[in-house]
Amino acid sequence: MAEKPEAIDRELNVSRLNCVVTRGEQKDRLYPENIENGNMFHEDTADYNVMRTDGVSKVKYDMPGKIVANTQLTRRKVATILTKIRPITSTSIR
């Protein structure tokens, strides 16, 4: 793949980041099993938002780390591959 960066440029599709905000309250009474299960809150609502990155964002997205976590490639190999992407493509994945 590293030898053919044009295939990456042609086929790379990065979805926008999503953010889920869940609101709720801690239960009045907690039992050991609530803590063990991580079931300590009553969830009231959940909002799903697509993140817009048109402006300047202070949120860092670890693209190489995400790729490494989902492949059997090393971080060094992923970084080498990503440096071969056309600049216009790499700006779309910020």
PDB file of N, CA and C in Angstrom:
ATOM      1  N   MET A   1       0.821  -1.189   0.000  1.00  0.00           N
ATOM      2  CA  MET A   1       0.000   0.000   0.000  1.00  0.00           C
ATOM      3  C   MET A   1       0.862   1.247   0.000  1.00  0.00           C
ATOM      4  N   ALA A   2       1.994   1.245   0.707  1.00  0.00           N
ATOM      5  CA  ALA A   2       2.843   2.431   0.789  1.00  0.00           C
ATOM      6  C   ALA A   2       3.409   2.813  -0.565  1.00  0.00           C
ATOM      7  N   GLU A   3       3.567   1.846  -1.454  1.00  0.00           N
ATOM      8  CA  GLU A   3       4.109   2.134  -2.767  1.00  0.00           C
ATOM      9  C   GLU A   3       3.063   2.743  -3.692  1.00  0.00           C
ATOM     10  N   LYS A   4       1.797   2.703  -3.344  1.00  0.00           N
ATOM     11  CA  LYS A   4       0.724   3.195  -4.198  1.00  0.00           C
ATOM     12  C   LYS A   4      -0.127   4.224  -3.458  1.00  0.00           C
ATOM     13  N   PRO A   5       0.433   5.392  -3.177  1.00  0.00           N
ATOM     14  CA  PRO A   5      -0.338   6.397  -2.438  1.00  0.00           C
ATOM     15  C   PRO A   5      -1.547   6.907  -3.217  1.00  0.00           C
ATOM     16  N   GLU A   6      -1.547   6.781  -4.548  1.00  0.00           N
ATOM     17  CA  GLU A   6      -2.704   7.248  -5.317  1.00  0.00           C
ATOM     18  C   GLU A   6      -3.947   6.433  -4.975  1.00  0.00           C
ATOM     19  N   ALA A   7      -3.777   5.158  -4.619  1.00  0.00           N
ATOM     20  CA  ALA A   7      -4.928   4.344  -4.203  1.00  0.00           C
ATOM     21  C   ALA A   7      -5.498   4.870  -2.889  1.00  0.00           C
ATOM     22  N   ILE A   8      -4.639   5.303  -1.997  1.00  0.00           N
ATOM     23  CA  ILE A   8      -5.106   5.889  -0.739  1.00  0.00           C
ATOM     24  C   ILE A   8      -5.870   7.166  -1.041  1.00  0.00           C
ATOM     25  N   ASP A   9      -5.294   8.024  -1.873  1.00  0.00           N
ATOM     26  CA  ASP A   9      -5.964   9.281  -2.223  1.00  0.00           C
ATOM     27  C   ASP A   9      -7.332   9.040  -2.866  1.00  0.00           C
ATOM     28  N   ARG A  10      -7.420   8.015  -3.691  1.00  0.00           N
ATOM     29  CA  ARG A  10      -8.655   7.737  -4.423  1.00  0.00           C
ATOM     30  C   ARG A  10      -9.712   7.096  -3.523  1.00  0.00           C
ATOM     31  N   GLU A  11      -9.296   6.232  -2.596  1.00  0.00           N
ATOM     32  CA  GLU A  11     -10.251   5.426  -1.855  1.00  0.00           C
ATOM     33  C   GLU A  11     -10.411   5.789  -0.383  1.00  0.00           C
ATOM     34  N   LEU A  12      -9.606   6.707   0.113  1.00  0.00           N
ATOM     35  CA  LEU A  12      -9.707   7.078   1.528  1.00  0.00           C
ATOM     36  C   LEU A  12     -11.024   7.782   1.799  1.00  0.00           C
ATOM     37  N   ASN A  13     -11.740   7.283   2.768  1.00  0.00           N
ATOM     38  CA  ASN A  13     -13.005   7.892   3.165  1.00  0.00           C
ATOM     39  C   ASN A  13     -13.013   7.973   4.685  1.00  0.00           C
ATOM     40  N   VAL A  14     -12.968   9.173   5.209  1.00  0.00           N
ATOM     41  CA  VAL A  14     -12.946   9.375   6.654  1.00  0.00           C
ATOM     42  C   VAL A  14     -14.258  10.032   7.051  1.00  0.00           C
ATOM     43  N   SER A  15     -14.995   9.351   7.886  1.00  0.00           N
ATOM     44  CA  SER A  15     -16.267   9.923   8.330  1.00  0.00           C
ATOM     45  C   SER A  15     -16.007  11.015   9.363  1.00  0.00           C
ATOM     46  N   ARG A  16     -16.978  11.905   9.493  1.00  0.00           N
ATOM     47  CA  ARG A  16     -16.859  12.965  10.485  1.00  0.00           C
ATOM     48  C   ARG A  16     -16.922  12.360  11.881  1.00  0.00           C
ATOM     49  N   LEU A  17     -16.291  13.048  12.820  1.00  0.00           N
ATOM     50  CA  LEU A  17     -16.323  12.603  14.205  1.00  0.00           C
ATOM     51  C   LEU A  17     -17.721  12.817  14.776  1.00  0.00           C
ATOM     52  N   ASN A  18     -18.130  11.904  15.625  1.00  0.00           N
ATOM     53  CA  ASN A  18     -19.425  12.006  16.286  1.00  0.00           C
ATOM     54  C   ASN A  18     -19.213  12.195  17.778  1.00  0.00           C
ATOM     55  N   CYS A  19     -20.139  12.866  18.391  1.00  0.00           N
ATOM     56  CA  CYS A  19     -20.085  13.112  19.820  1.00  0.00           C
ATOM     57  C   CYS A  19     -21.426  12.733  20.427  1.00  0.00           C
ATOM     58  N   VAL A  20     -21.411  11.960  21.498  1.00  0.00           N
ATOM     59  CA  VAL A  20     -22.636  11.591  22.194  1.00  0.00           C
ATOM     60  C   VAL A  20     -22.572  12.199  23.586  1.00  0.00           C
ATOM     61  N   VAL A  21     -23.580  12.996  23.924  1.00  0.00           N
ATOM     62  CA  VAL A  21     -23.683  13.589  25.252  1.00  0.00           C
ATOM     63  C   VAL A  21     -24.878  12.949  25.934  1.00  0.00           C
ATOM     64  N   THR A  22     -24.617  12.257  27.042  1.00  0.00           N
ATOM     65  CA  THR A  22     -25.678  11.584  27.784  1.00  0.00           C
ATOM     66  C   THR A  22     -25.898  12.319  29.098  1.00  0.00           C
ATOM     67  N   ARG A  23     -27.143  12.606  29.390  1.00  0.00           N
ATOM     68  CA  ARG A  23     -27.484  13.289  30.638  1.00  0.00           C
ATOM     69  C   ARG A  23     -28.227  12.322  31.543  1.00  0.00           C
ATOM     70  N   GLY A  24     -27.994  12.462  32.835  1.00  0.00           N
ATOM     71  CA  GLY A  24     -28.681  11.608  33.782  1.00  0.00           C
ATOM     72  C   GLY A  24     -28.357  12.007  35.204  1.00  0.00           C
ATOM     73  N   GLU A  25     -28.835  11.217  36.125  1.00  0.00           N
ATOM     74  CA  GLU A  25     -28.589  11.465  37.543  1.00  0.00           C
ATOM     75  C   GLU A  25     -28.136  10.184  38.203  1.00  0.00           C
ATOM     76  N   GLN A  26     -27.326  10.352  39.234  1.00  0.00           N
ATOM     77  CA  GLN A  26     -26.886   9.197  39.987  1.00  0.00           C
ATOM     78  C   GLN A  26     -28.069   8.635  40.764  1.00  0.00           C
ATOM     79  N   LYS A  27     -28.152   7.315  40.857  1.00  0.00           N
ATOM     80  CA  LYS A  27     -29.243   6.664  41.584  1.00  0.00           C
ATOM     81  C   LYS A  27     -29.169   7.043  43.061  1.00  0.00           C
ATOM     82  N   ASP A  28     -30.337   7.094  43.699  1.00  0.00           N
ATOM     83  CA  ASP A  28     -30.397   7.455  45.115  1.00  0.00           C
ATOM     84  C   ASP A  28     -29.700   6.424  45.991  1.00  0.00           C
ATOM     85  N   ARG A  29     -29.903   5.162  45.678  1.00  0.00           N
ATOM     86  CA  ARG A  29     -29.286   4.089  46.460  1.00  0.00           C
ATOM     87  C   ARG A  29     -28.399   3.266  45.538  1.00  0.00           C
ATOM     88  N   LEU A  30     -27.206   3.021  45.991  1.00  0.00           N
ATOM     89  CA  LEU A  30     -26.274   2.200  45.216  1.00  0.00           C
ATOM     90  C   LEU A  30     -25.985   0.915  45.973  1.00  0.00           C
ATOM     91  N   TYR A  31     -25.934  -0.153  45.221  1.00  0.00           N
ATOM     92  CA  TYR A  31     -25.616  -1.458  45.773  1.00  0.00           C
ATOM     93  C   TYR A  31     -24.324  -1.929  45.125  1.00  0.00           C
ATOM     94  N   PRO A  32     -23.624  -2.861  45.769  1.00  0.00           N
ATOM     95  CA  PRO A  32     -22.351  -3.330  45.192  1.00  0.00           C
ATOM     96  C   PRO A  32     -22.471  -3.758  43.735  1.00  0.00           C
ATOM     97  N   GLU A  33     -23.594  -4.405  43.372  1.00  0.00           N
ATOM     98  CA  GLU A  33     -23.745  -4.856  41.979  1.00  0.00           C
ATOM     99  C   GLU A  33     -23.890  -3.676  41.005  1.00  0.00           C
ATOM    100  N   ASN A  34     -24.448  -2.540  41.483  1.00  0.00           N
ATOM    101  CA  ASN A  34     -24.514  -1.348  40.625  1.00  0.00           C
ATOM    102  C   ASN A  34     -23.111  -0.883  40.266  1.00  0.00           C
ATOM    103  N   ILE A  35     -22.245  -0.872  41.263  1.00  0.00           N
ATOM    104  CA  ILE A  35     -20.877  -0.413  41.034  1.00  0.00           C
ATOM    105  C   ILE A  35     -20.130  -1.405  40.151  1.00  0.00           C
ATOM    106  N   GLU A  36     -20.295  -2.696  40.418  1.00  0.00           N
ATOM    107  CA  GLU A  36     -19.619  -3.724  39.613  1.00  0.00           C
ATOM    108  C   GLU A  36     -20.069  -3.672  38.154  1.00  0.00           C
ATOM    109  N   ASN A  37     -21.357  -3.419  37.920  1.00  0.00           N
ATOM    110  CA  ASN A  37     -21.901  -3.368  36.555  1.00  0.00           C
ATOM    111  C   ASN A  37     -21.707  -2.025  35.883  1.00  0.00           C
ATOM    112  N   GLY A  38     -21.279  -1.009  36.654  1.00  0.00           N
ATOM    113  CA  GLY A  38     -21.190   0.333  36.100  1.00  0.00           C
ATOM    114  C   GLY A  38     -22.564   0.937  35.877  1.00  0.00           C
ATOM    115  N   ASN A  39     -23.563   0.437  36.614  1.00  0.00           N
ATOM    116  CA  ASN A  39     -24.946   0.865  36.464  1.00  0.00           C
ATOM    117  C   ASN A  39     -25.332   1.758  37.651  1.00  0.00           C
ATOM    118  N   MET A  40     -24.730   2.943  37.705  1.00  0.00           N
ATOM    119  CA  MET A  40     -24.924   3.821  38.857  1.00  0.00           C
ATOM    120  C   MET A  40     -25.775   5.036  38.531  1.00  0.00           C
ATOM    121  N   PHE A  41     -26.221   5.185  37.280  1.00  0.00           N
ATOM    122  CA  PHE A  41     -26.943   6.379  36.866  1.00  0.00           C
ATOM    123  C   PHE A  41     -28.243   6.024  36.159  1.00  0.00           C
ATOM    124  N   HIS A  42     -29.214   6.890  36.298  1.00  0.00           N
ATOM    125  CA  HIS A  42     -30.428   6.852  35.487  1.00  0.00           C
ATOM    126  C   HIS A  42     -30.150   7.765  34.300  1.00  0.00           C
ATOM    127  N   GLU A  43     -30.170   7.221  33.109  1.00  0.00           N
ATOM    128  CA  GLU A  43     -29.937   8.056  31.925  1.00  0.00           C
ATOM    129  C   GLU A  43     -31.252   8.678  31.482  1.00  0.00           C
ATOM    130  N   ASP A  44     -31.240  10.007  31.325  1.00  0.00           N
ATOM    131  CA  ASP A  44     -32.447  10.724  30.905  1.00  0.00           C
ATOM    132  C   ASP A  44     -32.494  10.919  29.399  1.00  0.00           C
ATOM    133  N   THR A  45     -31.445  11.502  28.844  1.00  0.00           N
ATOM    134  CA  THR A  45     -31.437  11.804  27.410  1.00  0.00           C
ATOM    135  C   THR A  45     -30.041  11.559  26.850  1.00  0.00           C
ATOM    136  N   ALA A  46     -29.991  11.387  25.547  1.00  0.00           N
ATOM    137  CA  ALA A  46     -28.718  11.282  24.846  1.00  0.00           C
ATOM    138  C   ALA A  46     -28.822  12.093  23.558  1.00  0.00           C
ATOM    139  N   ASP A  47     -27.852  12.958  23.328  1.00  0.00           N
ATOM    140  CA  ASP A  47     -27.799  13.757  22.102  1.00  0.00           C
ATOM    141  C   ASP A  47     -26.648  13.257  21.243  1.00  0.00           C
ATOM    142  N   TYR A  48     -26.926  13.030  19.968  1.00  0.00           N
ATOM    143  CA  TYR A  48     -25.914  12.582  19.020  1.00  0.00           C
ATOM    144  C   TYR A  48     -25.607  13.732  18.080  1.00  0.00           C
ATOM    145  N   ASN A  49     -24.354  14.109  18.006  1.00  0.00           N
ATOM    146  CA  ASN A  49     -23.956  15.250  17.186  1.00  0.00           C
ATOM    147  C   ASN A  49     -22.807  14.864  16.265  1.00  0.00           C
ATOM    148  N   VAL A  50     -22.850  15.359  15.047  1.00  0.00           N
ATOM    149  CA  VAL A  50     -21.729  15.219  14.122  1.00  0.00           C
ATOM    150  C   VAL A  50     -20.848  16.441  14.321  1.00  0.00           C
ATOM    151  N   MET A  51     -19.563  16.199  14.561  1.00  0.00           N
ATOM    152  CA  MET A  51     -18.636  17.291  14.815  1.00  0.00           C
ATOM    153  C   MET A  51     -18.314  18.002  13.511  1.00  0.00           C
ATOM    154  N   ARG A  52     -18.317  19.310  13.552  1.00  0.00           N
ATOM    155  CA  ARG A  52     -17.907  20.116  12.394  1.00  0.00           C
ATOM    156  C   ARG A  52     -16.480  20.566  12.642  1.00  0.00           C
ATOM    157  N   THR A  53     -15.632  20.367  11.654  1.00  0.00           N
ATOM    158  CA  THR A  53     -14.234  20.757  11.806  1.00  0.00           C
ATOM    159  C   THR A  53     -13.853  21.834  10.806  1.00  0.00           C
ATOM    160  N   ASP A  54     -14.849  22.604  10.345  1.00  0.00           N
ATOM    161  CA  ASP A  54     -14.562  23.656   9.379  1.00  0.00           C
ATOM    162  C   ASP A  54     -13.675  24.735   9.989  1.00  0.00           C
ATOM    163  N   GLY A  55     -13.898  25.030  11.237  1.00  0.00           N
ATOM    164  CA  GLY A  55     -13.120  26.058  11.908  1.00  0.00           C
ATOM    165  C   GLY A  55     -11.899  25.453  12.587  1.00  0.00           C
ATOM    166  N   VAL A  56     -11.241  26.250  13.349  1.00  0.00           N
ATOM    167  CA  VAL A  56     -10.070  25.773  14.082  1.00  0.00           C
ATOM    168  C   VAL A  56     -10.556  25.005  15.301  1.00  0.00           C
ATOM    169  N   SER A  57     -10.016  23.836  15.501  1.00  0.00           N
ATOM    170  CA  SER A  57     -10.415  23.010  16.630  1.00  0.00           C
ATOM    171  C   SER A  57      -9.208  22.717  17.500  1.00  0.00           C
ATOM    172  N   LYS A  58      -9.407  22.717  18.789  1.00  0.00           N
ATOM    173  CA  LYS A  58      -8.327  22.372  19.710  1.00  0.00           C
ATOM    174  C   LYS A  58      -8.336  20.888  20.040  1.00  0.00           C
ATOM    175  N   VAL A  59      -9.326  20.163  19.510  1.00  0.00           N
ATOM    176  CA  VAL A  59      -9.415  18.735  19.754  1.00  0.00           C
ATOM    177  C   VAL A  59      -8.455  18.018  18.815  1.00  0.00           C
ATOM    178  N   LYS A  60      -7.566  17.250  19.389  1.00  0.00           N
ATOM    179  CA  LYS A  60      -6.599  16.494  18.590  1.00  0.00           C
ATOM    180  C   LYS A  60      -7.185  15.125  18.276  1.00  0.00           C
ATOM    181  N   TYR A  61      -7.091  14.727  17.018  1.00  0.00           N
ATOM    182  CA  TYR A  61      -7.545  13.411  16.598  1.00  0.00           C
ATOM    183  C   TYR A  61      -6.317  12.609  16.218  1.00  0.00           C
ATOM    184  N   ASP A  62      -6.125  11.479  16.848  1.00  0.00           N
ATOM    185  CA  ASP A  62      -4.953  10.643  16.623  1.00  0.00           C
ATOM    186  C   ASP A  62      -5.228   9.659  15.493  1.00  0.00           C
ATOM    187  N   MET A  63      -5.126  10.154  14.251  1.00  0.00           N
ATOM    188  CA  MET A  63      -5.389   9.314  13.083  1.00  0.00           C
ATOM    189  C   MET A  63      -4.473   8.087  13.052  1.00  0.00           C
ATOM    190  N   PRO A  64      -3.142   8.240  13.232  1.00  0.00           N
ATOM    191  CA  PRO A  64      -2.301   7.032  13.221  1.00  0.00           C
ATOM    192  C   PRO A  64      -2.696   6.046  14.321  1.00  0.00           C
ATOM    193  N   GLY A  65      -3.013   6.552  15.499  1.00  0.00           N
ATOM    194  CA  GLY A  65      -3.403   5.668  16.600  1.00  0.00           C
ATOM    195  C   GLY A  65      -4.672   4.904  16.291  1.00  0.00           C
ATOM    196  N   LYS A  66      -5.634   5.566  15.659  1.00  0.00           N
ATOM    197  CA  LYS A  66      -6.893   4.913  15.292  1.00  0.00           C
ATOM    198  C   LYS A  66      -6.653   3.815  14.259  1.00  0.00           C
ATOM    199  N   ILE A  67      -5.789   4.091  13.291  1.00  0.00           N
ATOM    200  CA  ILE A  67      -5.474   3.090  12.268  1.00  0.00           C
ATOM    201  C   ILE A  67      -4.737   1.912  12.888  1.00  0.00           C
ATOM    202  N   VAL A  68      -3.755   2.194  13.747  1.00  0.00           N
ATOM    203  CA  VAL A  68      -2.994   1.128  14.413  1.00  0.00           C
ATOM    204  C   VAL A  68      -3.931   0.228  15.224  1.00  0.00           C
ATOM    205  N   ALA A  69      -4.899   0.837  15.922  1.00  0.00           N
ATOM    206  CA  ALA A  69      -5.824   0.065  16.753  1.00  0.00           C
ATOM    207  C   ALA A  69      -6.711  -0.865  15.922  1.00  0.00           C
ATOM    208  N   ASN A  70      -6.912  -0.549  14.646  1.00  0.00           N
ATOM    209  CA  ASN A  70      -7.814  -1.336  13.805  1.00  0.00           C
ATOM    210  C   ASN A  70      -7.103  -2.146  12.733  1.00  0.00           C
ATOM    211  N   THR A  71      -5.792  -2.173  12.778  1.00  0.00           N
ATOM    212  CA  THR A  71      -5.017  -2.954  11.803  1.00  0.00           C
ATOM    213  C   THR A  71      -3.914  -3.702  12.539  1.00  0.00           C
ATOM    214  N   GLN A  72      -3.089  -4.387  11.789  1.00  0.00           N
ATOM    215  CA  GLN A  72      -1.932  -5.051  12.372  1.00  0.00           C
ATOM    216  C   GLN A  72      -0.650  -4.324  11.971  1.00  0.00           C
ATOM    217  N   LEU A  73      -0.789  -3.038  11.642  1.00  0.00           N
ATOM    218  CA  LEU A  73       0.361  -2.233  11.258  1.00  0.00           C
ATOM    219  C   LEU A  73       0.967  -1.551  12.475  1.00  0.00           C
ATOM    220  N   THR A  74       2.258  -1.241  12.377  1.00  0.00           N
ATOM    221  CA  THR A  74       2.902  -0.480  13.443  1.00  0.00           C
ATOM    222  C   THR A  74       2.626   1.001  13.245  1.00  0.00           C
ATOM    223  N   ARG A  75       2.800   1.764  14.301  1.00  0.00           N
ATOM    224  CA  ARG A  75       2.587   3.208  14.212  1.00  0.00           C
ATOM    225  C   ARG A  75       3.562   3.825  13.205  1.00  0.00           C
ATOM    226  N   ARG A  76       4.791   3.323  13.173  1.00  0.00           N
ATOM    227  CA  ARG A  76       5.784   3.839  12.229  1.00  0.00           C
ATOM    228  C   ARG A  76       5.355   3.587  10.790  1.00  0.00           C
ATOM    229  N   LYS A  77       4.852   2.386  10.494  1.00  0.00           N
ATOM    230  CA  LYS A  77       4.410   2.056   9.140  1.00  0.00           C
ATOM    231  C   LYS A  77       3.215   2.921   8.744  1.00  0.00           C
ATOM    232  N   VAL A  78       2.278   3.103   9.666  1.00  0.00           N
ATOM    233  CA  VAL A  78       1.108   3.941   9.388  1.00  0.00           C
ATOM    234  C   VAL A  78       1.548   5.371   9.098  1.00  0.00           C
ATOM    235  N   ALA A  79       2.471   5.901   9.893  1.00  0.00           N
ATOM    236  CA  ALA A  79       2.961   7.266   9.675  1.00  0.00           C
ATOM    237  C   ALA A  79       3.624   7.386   8.313  1.00  0.00           C
ATOM    238  N   THR A  80       4.382   6.377   7.915  1.00  0.00           N
ATOM    239  CA  THR A  80       5.026   6.390   6.593  1.00  0.00           C
ATOM    240  C   THR A  80       3.985   6.428   5.489  1.00  0.00           C
ATOM    241  N   ILE A  81       2.948   5.618   5.623  1.00  0.00           N
ATOM    242  CA  ILE A  81       1.885   5.589   4.612  1.00  0.00           C
ATOM    243  C   ILE A  81       1.156   6.929   4.559  1.00  0.00           C
ATOM    244  N   LEU A  82       0.829   7.482   5.713  1.00  0.00           N
ATOM    245  CA  LEU A  82       0.077   8.735   5.743  1.00  0.00           C
ATOM    246  C   LEU A  82       0.860   9.908   5.166  1.00  0.00           C
ATOM    247  N   THR A  83       2.186   9.871   5.247  1.00  0.00           N
ATOM    248  CA  THR A  83       2.974  10.967   4.676  1.00  0.00           C
ATOM    249  C   THR A  83       2.937  10.960   3.151  1.00  0.00           C
ATOM    250  N   LYS A  84       2.466   9.881   2.547  1.00  0.00           N
ATOM    251  CA  LYS A  84       2.408   9.783   1.086  1.00  0.00           C
ATOM    252  C   LYS A  84       1.064  10.240   0.510  1.00  0.00           C
ATOM    253  N   ILE A  85       0.139  10.639   1.366  1.00  0.00           N
ATOM    254  CA  ILE A  85      -1.170  11.103   0.907  1.00  0.00           C
ATOM    255  C   ILE A  85      -1.040  12.536   0.396  1.00  0.00           C
ATOM    256  N   ARG A  86      -1.738  12.837  -0.692  1.00  0.00           N
ATOM    257  CA  ARG A  86      -1.757  14.197  -1.212  1.00  0.00           C
ATOM    258  C   ARG A  86      -2.205  15.165  -0.119  1.00  0.00           C
ATOM    259  N   PRO A  87      -1.650  16.360  -0.071  1.00  0.00           N
ATOM    260  CA  PRO A  87      -2.047  17.330   0.956  1.00  0.00           C
ATOM    261  C   PRO A  87      -3.544  17.614   0.979  1.00  0.00           C
ATOM    262  N   ILE A  88      -4.194  17.666  -0.164  1.00  0.00           N
ATOM    263  CA  ILE A  88      -5.637  17.957  -0.175  1.00  0.00           C
ATOM    264  C   ILE A  88      -6.412  16.858   0.525  1.00  0.00           C
ATOM    265  N   THR A  89      -5.958  15.609   0.414  1.00  0.00           N
ATOM    266  CA  THR A  89      -6.631  14.500   1.092  1.00  0.00           C
ATOM    267  C   THR A  89      -6.387  14.578   2.585  1.00  0.00           C
ATOM    268  N   SER A  90      -5.154  14.827   2.976  1.00  0.00           N
ATOM    269  CA  SER A  90      -4.859  14.828   4.403  1.00  0.00           C
ATOM    270  C   SER A  90      -5.544  15.983   5.131  1.00  0.00           C
ATOM    271  N   THR A  91      -5.838  17.093   4.451  1.00  0.00           N
ATOM    272  CA  THR A  91      -6.532  18.180   5.125  1.00  0.00           C
ATOM    273  C   THR A  91      -7.983  17.825   5.395  1.00  0.00           C
ATOM    274  N   SER A  92      -8.535  16.871   4.659  1.00  0.00           N
ATOM    275  CA  SER A  92      -9.931  16.491   4.879  1.00  0.00           C
ATOM    276  C   SER A  92     -10.106  15.557   6.065  1.00  0.00           C
ATOM    277  N   ILE A  93      -9.010  15.083   6.662  1.00  0.00           N
ATOM    278  CA  ILE A  93      -9.123  14.148   7.776  1.00  0.00           C
ATOM    279  C   ILE A  93      -8.757  14.781   9.103  1.00  0.00           C
ATOM    280  N   ARG A  94      -8.695  16.093   9.169  1.00  0.00           N
ATOM    281  CA  ARG A  94      -8.378  16.743  10.435  1.00  0.00           C
ATOM    282  C   ARG A  94      -9.521  16.625  11.389  1.00  0.00           C
TER     283      ARG A  94
END
